[in-house]
Coordinates of N, CA and C in Angstrom, one line a residue:
M376 N 135.0 87.7 155.3 CA 134.5 87.4 154.0 C 135.6 87.0 153.1
A377 N 135.5 85.9 152.5 CA 136.6 85.5 151.6 C 136.5 86.2 150.2
W378 N 137.6 86.3 149.5 CA 137.7 87.0 148.3 C 136.7 86.5 147.3
D379 N 136.6 85.1 147.2 CA 135.7 84.5 146.2 C 134.2 84.9 146.5
E380 N 133.9 85.0 147.8 CA 132.6 85.4 148.2 C 132.3 86.8 147.8
W381 N 133.3 87.7 147.9 CA 133.2 89.1 147.5 C 132.9 89.1 146.0
E382 N 133.7 88.4 145.2 CA 133.5 88.4 143.8 C 132.1 87.9 143.4
Q383 N 131.6 86.9 144.1 CA 130.3 86.3 143.8 C 129.2 87.4 144.2
L384 N 129.4 88.1 145.2 CA 128.4 89.2 145.6 C 128.5 90.3 144.5
K385 N 129.6 90.6 144.0 CA 129.7 91.7 143.0 C 129.0 91.2 141.7
T386 N 129.2 90.0 141.4 CA 128.5 89.4 140.2 C 127.0 89.4 140.4
Q387 N 126.5 89.0 141.5 CA 125.1 89.0 141.8 C 124.5 90.4 141.8
A388 N 125.3 91.4 142.3 CA 124.8 92.8 142.2 C 124.7 93.3 140.8
L389 N 125.6 92.9 140.0 CA 125.6 93.3 138.6 C 124.4 92.7 137.9
E390 N 124.0 91.5 138.2 CA 122.9 90.8 137.6 C 121.6 91.1 138.2
G391 N 121.6 91.9 139.3 CA 120.3 92.4 139.9 C 119.8 91.4 140.9
Q392 N 120.6 90.4 141.3 CA 120.1 89.4 142.2 C 120.3 89.9 143.6
P393 N 119.5 89.5 144.6 CA 119.7 90.0 145.9 C 121.0 89.3 146.5
A394 N 121.7 90.1 147.2 CA 123.0 89.5 147.7 C 122.8 89.2 149.2
R395 N 123.3 88.1 149.6 CA 123.3 87.7 151.0 C 124.7 87.7 151.5
M396 N 125.0 88.4 152.6 CA 126.3 88.6 153.1 C 126.4 88.0 154.5
R397 N 127.6 87.3 154.8 CA 127.8 86.7 156.1 C 129.0 87.5 156.7
L398 N 128.8 88.2 157.8 CA 129.9 88.9 158.4 C 130.2 88.3 159.8
N399 N 131.4 88.2 160.1 CA 131.9 87.9 161.5 C 131.2 86.6 162.1
Q400 N 131.1 85.6 161.3 CA 130.5 84.3 161.8 C 131.0 83.2 160.9
L401 N 130.9 82.0 161.5 CA 131.2 80.8 160.7 C 130.0 80.4 159.9
P402 N 130.2 79.6 158.8 CA 129.1 79.1 158.1 C 128.1 78.3 159.0
A403 N 126.9 78.2 158.6 CA 125.9 77.5 159.4 C 126.2 76.1 159.6
D404 N 127.0 75.4 158.7 CA 127.4 74.0 158.9 C 128.5 73.8 159.9
G405 N 128.9 74.9 160.6 CA 129.9 74.8 161.7 C 131.3 74.6 161.1
G406 N 131.6 75.1 159.9 CA 132.9 74.9 159.2 C 134.0 75.7 160.0
G407 N 135.1 75.7 159.4 CA 136.2 76.4 160.0 C 137.4 75.4 160.1
A408 N 138.5 75.9 160.5 CA 139.7 75.1 160.6 C 139.6 73.9 161.5
G409 N 138.9 74.1 162.6 CA 138.8 73.0 163.6 C 137.8 71.9 163.2
G410 N 137.0 72.2 162.2 CA 136.1 71.2 161.7 C 134.8 71.2 162.5
G411 N 134.8 71.2 163.8 CA 133.6 71.1 164.6 C 133.2 72.5 165.1
G412 N 134.0 73.5 164.9 CA 133.7 74.8 165.5 C 133.8 74.8 167.0
G413 N 133.6 75.9 167.6 CA 133.7 76.0 169.0 C 135.1 76.1 169.6
S414 N 136.1 76.0 168.8 CA 137.5 76.0 169.3 C 138.0 77.4 169.2
D415 N 138.7 77.9 170.2 CA 139.4 79.2 170.2 C 140.8 79.0 169.8
L416 N 141.4 80.1 169.4 CA 142.8 80.1 169.0 C 143.6 80.0 170.3
V417 N 144.5 79.1 170.4 CA 145.3 78.8 171.5 C 146.8 78.9 171.1
V418 N 147.5 79.8 171.8 CA 149.0 79.9 171.6 C 149.6 79.8 173.0
H419 N 150.6 79.0 173.1 CA 151.3 78.8 174.4 C 152.5 79.7 174.4
D420 N 152.8 80.1 175.7 CA 153.9 81.0 175.9 C 155.2 80.5 175.3
D421 N 155.5 79.3 175.5 CA 156.8 78.7 175.0 C 156.8 78.8 173.4
Q422 N 155.7 78.7 172.8 CA 155.7 78.8 171.3 C 155.9 80.3 170.9
L423 N 155.4 81.2 171.6 CA 155.7 82.6 171.3 C 157.1 82.9 171.6
G424 N 157.7 82.4 172.6 CA 159.1 82.6 172.9 C 160.0 82.0 171.8
K425 N 159.7 80.8 171.3 CA 160.4 80.2 170.2 C 160.4 81.0 168.9
L426 N 159.1 81.5 168.6 CA 159.0 82.3 167.4 C 159.7 83.6 167.5
G427 N 159.7 84.2 168.7 CA 160.4 85.5 168.9 C 161.9 85.3 168.8
N428 N 162.4 84.2 169.3 CA 163.8 83.8 169.2 C 164.2 83.6 167.8
M429 N 163.4 82.9 167.0 CA 163.6 82.6 165.6 C 163.7 83.9 164.8
A430 N 162.8 84.9 165.1 CA 162.8 86.2 164.4 C 164.1 86.9 164.8
Y431 N 164.5 86.9 166.0 CA 165.7 87.6 166.5 C 167.0 86.9 165.8
D432 N 167.0 85.6 165.8 CA 168.1 84.9 165.2 C 168.2 85.2 163.7
L433 N 167.0 85.3 163.0 CA 167.0 85.6 161.6 C 167.5 87.0 161.4
R434 N 167.1 87.9 162.2 CA 167.6 89.3 162.1 C 169.1 89.4 162.2
E435 N 169.7 88.7 163.2 CA 171.1 88.7 163.4 C 171.9 88.1 162.2
R436 N 171.3 87.0 161.7 CA 172.0 86.4 160.5 C 171.9 87.3 159.3
L437 N 170.7 87.9 159.1 CA 170.6 88.9 158.0 C 171.5 90.1 158.1
R438 N 171.6 90.5 159.4 CA 172.5 91.7 159.6 C 173.9 91.4 159.2
V439 N 174.4 90.2 159.5 CA 175.8 89.9 159.2 C 175.9 89.4 157.7
E440 N 175.1 88.4 157.3 CA 175.3 87.8 156.0 C 174.7 88.6 154.9
G441 N 173.7 89.4 155.2 CA 173.1 90.3 154.1 C 174.0 91.5 153.8
D442 N 175.0 91.7 154.6 CA 175.9 92.9 154.4 C 177.3 92.5 153.9
L443 N 177.5 91.2 153.7 CA 178.8 90.8 153.3 C 179.3 91.4 152.0
A444 N 178.5 91.5 151.0 CA 178.9 92.0 149.7 C 178.8 93.5 149.6
R445 N 178.2 94.2 150.5 CA 178.0 95.7 150.4 C 179.3 96.4 150.2
P446 N 180.4 96.3 151.0 CA 181.6 97.1 150.8 C 182.2 96.9 149.4
S447 N 182.3 95.6 149.0 CA 183.0 95.3 147.7 C 182.1 95.8 146.6
T448 N 180.8 95.7 146.7 CA 179.9 96.2 145.7 C 180.0 97.7 145.5
F449 N 180.1 98.4 146.7 CA 180.3 99.9 146.6 C 181.6 100.3 146.0
T450 N 182.6 99.6 146.4 CA 184.0 99.9 145.8 C 184.0 99.6 144.3
A451 N 183.4 98.5 143.9 CA 183.4 98.2 142.5 C 182.6 99.2 141.7
S452 N 181.4 99.7 142.2 CA 180.6 100.6 141.5 C 181.4 102.0 141.4
N453 N 182.1 102.4 142.4 CA 182.9 103.6 142.3 C 184.0 103.5 141.3
D454 N 184.7 102.4 141.3 CA 185.8 102.1 140.4 C 185.3 102.2 139.0
L455 N 184.2 101.5 138.7 CA 183.6 101.4 137.4 C 183.2 102.8 136.9
F456 N 182.5 103.6 137.8 CA 182.1 104.9 137.5 C 183.3 105.8 137.2
N457 N 184.3 105.7 138.0 CA 185.5 106.6 137.9 C 186.3 106.2 136.6
D458 N 186.1 105.0 136.1 CA 186.7 104.6 134.8 C 185.8 105.0 133.6
G459 N 184.7 105.7 133.9 CA 183.8 106.2 132.8 C 182.8 105.2 132.3
L460 N 182.6 104.2 133.1 CA 181.6 103.1 132.6 C 180.2 103.4 133.3
D461 N 179.2 103.3 132.5 CA 177.8 103.5 133.0 C 177.4 102.4 134.0
T462 N 178.1 101.3 133.8 CA 177.8 100.1 134.7 C 178.0 100.5 136.2
G463 N 179.0 101.4 136.4 CA 179.2 101.8 137.8 C 178.0 102.4 138.5
S464 N 177.3 103.3 137.8 CA 176.2 104.0 138.4 C 175.0 103.0 138.5
A465 N 174.9 102.0 137.5 CA 173.9 101.0 137.6 C 174.1 100.1 138.8
L466 N 175.4 99.7 139.0 CA 175.8 98.9 140.2 C 175.5 99.6 141.5
L467 N 175.7 100.9 141.5 CA 175.5 101.7 142.7 C 174.0 101.7 143.0
Q468 N 173.1 101.7 142.0 CA 171.7 101.7 142.2 C 171.3 100.3 142.8
V469 N 171.9 99.2 142.3 CA 171.7 97.9 142.8 C 172.1 97.9 144.3
H470 N 173.3 98.4 144.6 CA 173.8 98.5 145.9 C 172.8 99.2 146.9
D471 N 172.3 100.3 146.4 CA 171.4 101.1 147.3 C 170.1 100.4 147.5
A472 N 169.6 99.8 146.4 CA 168.3 99.1 146.5 C 168.4 97.9 147.5
W473 N 169.5 97.2 147.4 CA 169.8 96.0 148.2 C 169.8 96.5 149.7
N474 N 170.6 97.6 149.9 CA 170.7 98.1 151.3 C 169.4 98.6 151.9
T475 N 168.6 99.2 151.1 CA 167.3 99.6 151.5 C 166.4 98.4 151.9
Q476 N 166.4 97.4 151.0 CA 165.5 96.3 151.2 C 166.0 95.5 152.5
L477 N 167.3 95.4 152.6 CA 167.9 94.7 153.7 C 167.5 95.3 155.0
H478 N 167.6 96.6 155.1 CA 167.2 97.3 156.3 C 165.7 97.2 156.6
T479 N 164.9 97.2 155.6 CA 163.5 97.0 155.8 C 163.2 95.6 156.4
L480 N 163.9 94.6 155.8 CA 163.7 93.3 156.4 C 164.2 93.2 157.8
L481 N 165.3 93.8 158.1 CA 165.9 93.8 159.5 C 164.9 94.4 160.4
E482 N 164.3 95.5 160.0 CA 163.3 96.2 160.8 C 162.1 95.3 161.1
A483 N 161.6 94.6 160.0 CA 160.5 93.7 160.1 C 160.8 92.6 161.1
C484 N 161.9 92.0 161.0 CA 162.3 90.9 162.0 C 162.4 91.4 163.4
A485 N 162.9 92.6 163.6 CA 163.0 93.2 164.9 C 161.6 93.5 165.5
H486 N 160.7 94.0 164.6 CA 159.4 94.3 165.0 C 158.6 93.0 165.4
I487 N 158.8 92.0 164.7 CA 158.1 90.7 165.0 C 158.7 90.2 166.4
S488 N 160.0 90.2 166.6 CA 160.6 89.7 167.8 C 160.1 90.5 169.0
N489 N 160.2 91.9 168.8 CA 159.8 92.7 169.9 C 158.3 92.6 170.2
H490 N 157.4 92.4 169.2 CA 156.0 92.3 169.4 C 155.7 91.0 170.2
L491 N 156.4 89.9 169.8 CA 156.1 88.7 170.5 C 156.6 88.7 172.0
D492 N 157.7 89.4 172.2 CA 158.2 89.6 173.6 C 157.2 90.4 174.4
F493 N 156.7 91.5 173.8 CA 155.7 92.3 174.4 C 154.4 91.5 174.7
T494 N 154.0 90.7 173.7 CA 152.8 89.9 173.9 C 152.9 88.9 175.1
R495 N 154.1 88.3 175.2 CA 154.3 87.4 176.3 C 154.2 88.1 177.6
A496 N 154.9 89.2 177.7 CA 154.9 90.0 179.0 C 153.5 90.5 179.3
Q497 N 152.8 91.0 178.3 CA 151.4 91.5 178.6 C 150.5 90.4 179.0
H498 N 150.6 89.2 178.4 CA 149.8 88.1 178.7 C 150.1 87.6 180.2
A499 N 151.4 87.6 180.6 CA 151.7 87.2 181.9 C 151.1 88.2 182.9
K500 N 151.1 89.5 182.6 CA 150.5 90.5 183.5 C 149.0 90.3 183.6
D501 N 148.4 90.1 182.4 CA 146.9 89.8 182.4 C 146.6 88.6 183.3
E502 N 147.3 87.5 183.1 CA 147.1 86.3 183.9 C 147.2 86.6 185.4
A503 N 148.3 87.4 185.8 CA 148.5 87.7 187.2 C 147.4 88.5 187.7
H504 N 146.9 89.4 186.9 CA 145.8 90.3 187.3 C 144.5 89.5 187.5
I505 N 144.2 88.5 186.6 CA 143.1 87.7 186.7 C 143.1 86.8 188.0
V506 N 144.3 86.2 188.2 CA 144.5 85.4 189.4 C 144.3 86.1 190.7
T507 N 144.9 87.3 190.8 CA 144.8 88.1 192.0 C 143.6 88.9 192.1
G508 N 142.9 89.2 191.0 CA 141.8 90.1 191.0 C 140.4 89.4 191.2
M509 N 140.3 88.2 191.0 CA 139.0 87.5 191.1 C 138.8 86.9 192.5
R510 N 138.4 87.7 193.4 CA 138.2 87.3 194.8 C 136.7 87.6 195.2
N511 N 136.2 86.8 196.1 CA 134.8 87.1 196.5 C 134.8 88.1 197.6
A512 N 133.7 88.4 198.2 CA 133.6 89.5 199.2 C 134.4 89.2 200.5
T513 N 134.6 87.9 200.8 CA 135.4 87.6 201.9 C 136.9 87.5 201.7
G514 N 137.3 87.8 200.4 CA 138.7 87.8 200.0 C 139.3 86.5 199.6
D515 N 138.4 85.5 199.5 CA 138.9 84.2 199.0 C 139.0 84.2 197.5
L516 N 140.0 83.5 197.0 CA 140.2 83.4 195.6 C 139.1 82.6 195.0
M517 N 138.5 83.1 193.9 CA 137.4 82.5 193.3 C 137.9 81.6 192.1
T518 N 137.4 80.4 192.1 CA 137.7 79.4 191.0 C 136.8 79.7 189.8
P519 N 137.2 79.3 188.6 CA 136.4 79.5 187.5 C 135.0 78.9 187.6
S520 N 134.8 77.8 188.3 CA 133.5 77.2 188.5 C 132.7 78.0 189.4
R521 N 133.3 78.6 190.4 CA 132.6 79.5 191.3 C 132.1 80.8 190.6
I522 N 133.0 81.3 189.8 CA 132.6 82.5 189.0 C 131.5 82.2 188.1
N523 N 131.5 81.0 187.5 CA 130.4 80.6 186.6 C 129.1 80.5 187.3
D524 N 129.1 80.2 188.6 CA 127.8 80.1 189.3 C 127.1 81.5 189.4
Y525 N 127.9 82.6 189.4 CA 127.3 83.9 189.4 C 126.5 84.3 188.2
F526 N 126.9 83.6 187.1 CA 126.3 83.9 185.8 C 125.0 83.1 185.5
R527 N 124.7 82.2 186.4 CA 123.5 81.3 186.2 C 122.3 81.9 186.8

């Protein structure tokens, strides 16, 4: 359900109008991203691999380049604080906030990369299971068209 649909339902409820809700389905006109409906989400293994590599590369760049200013910022904040300036403690807060946010972003990139690697591996296992598991009583590999015959 889209946000604007939710807002419309709330308005109708306040006005006492009966609300009609559509859950887990496309509009009756067959709308959707594909235009004609009936299309499933398709993701290819090489695309998942590229996305996982991009997330890993981003993490590595962030790990190095996002940490360049940390040592000098920390040193500057200590020097300013030791000289009796309030700017030192404020700069230390900026340093700590940056460090926290950087590590959060590094964790997110690692999580994305690891999840895509896991997804690829799990999909390959599922495919192997389907290929080796769909056999008829005589042990012959069943084709999708042959399997479809059983459902008719």
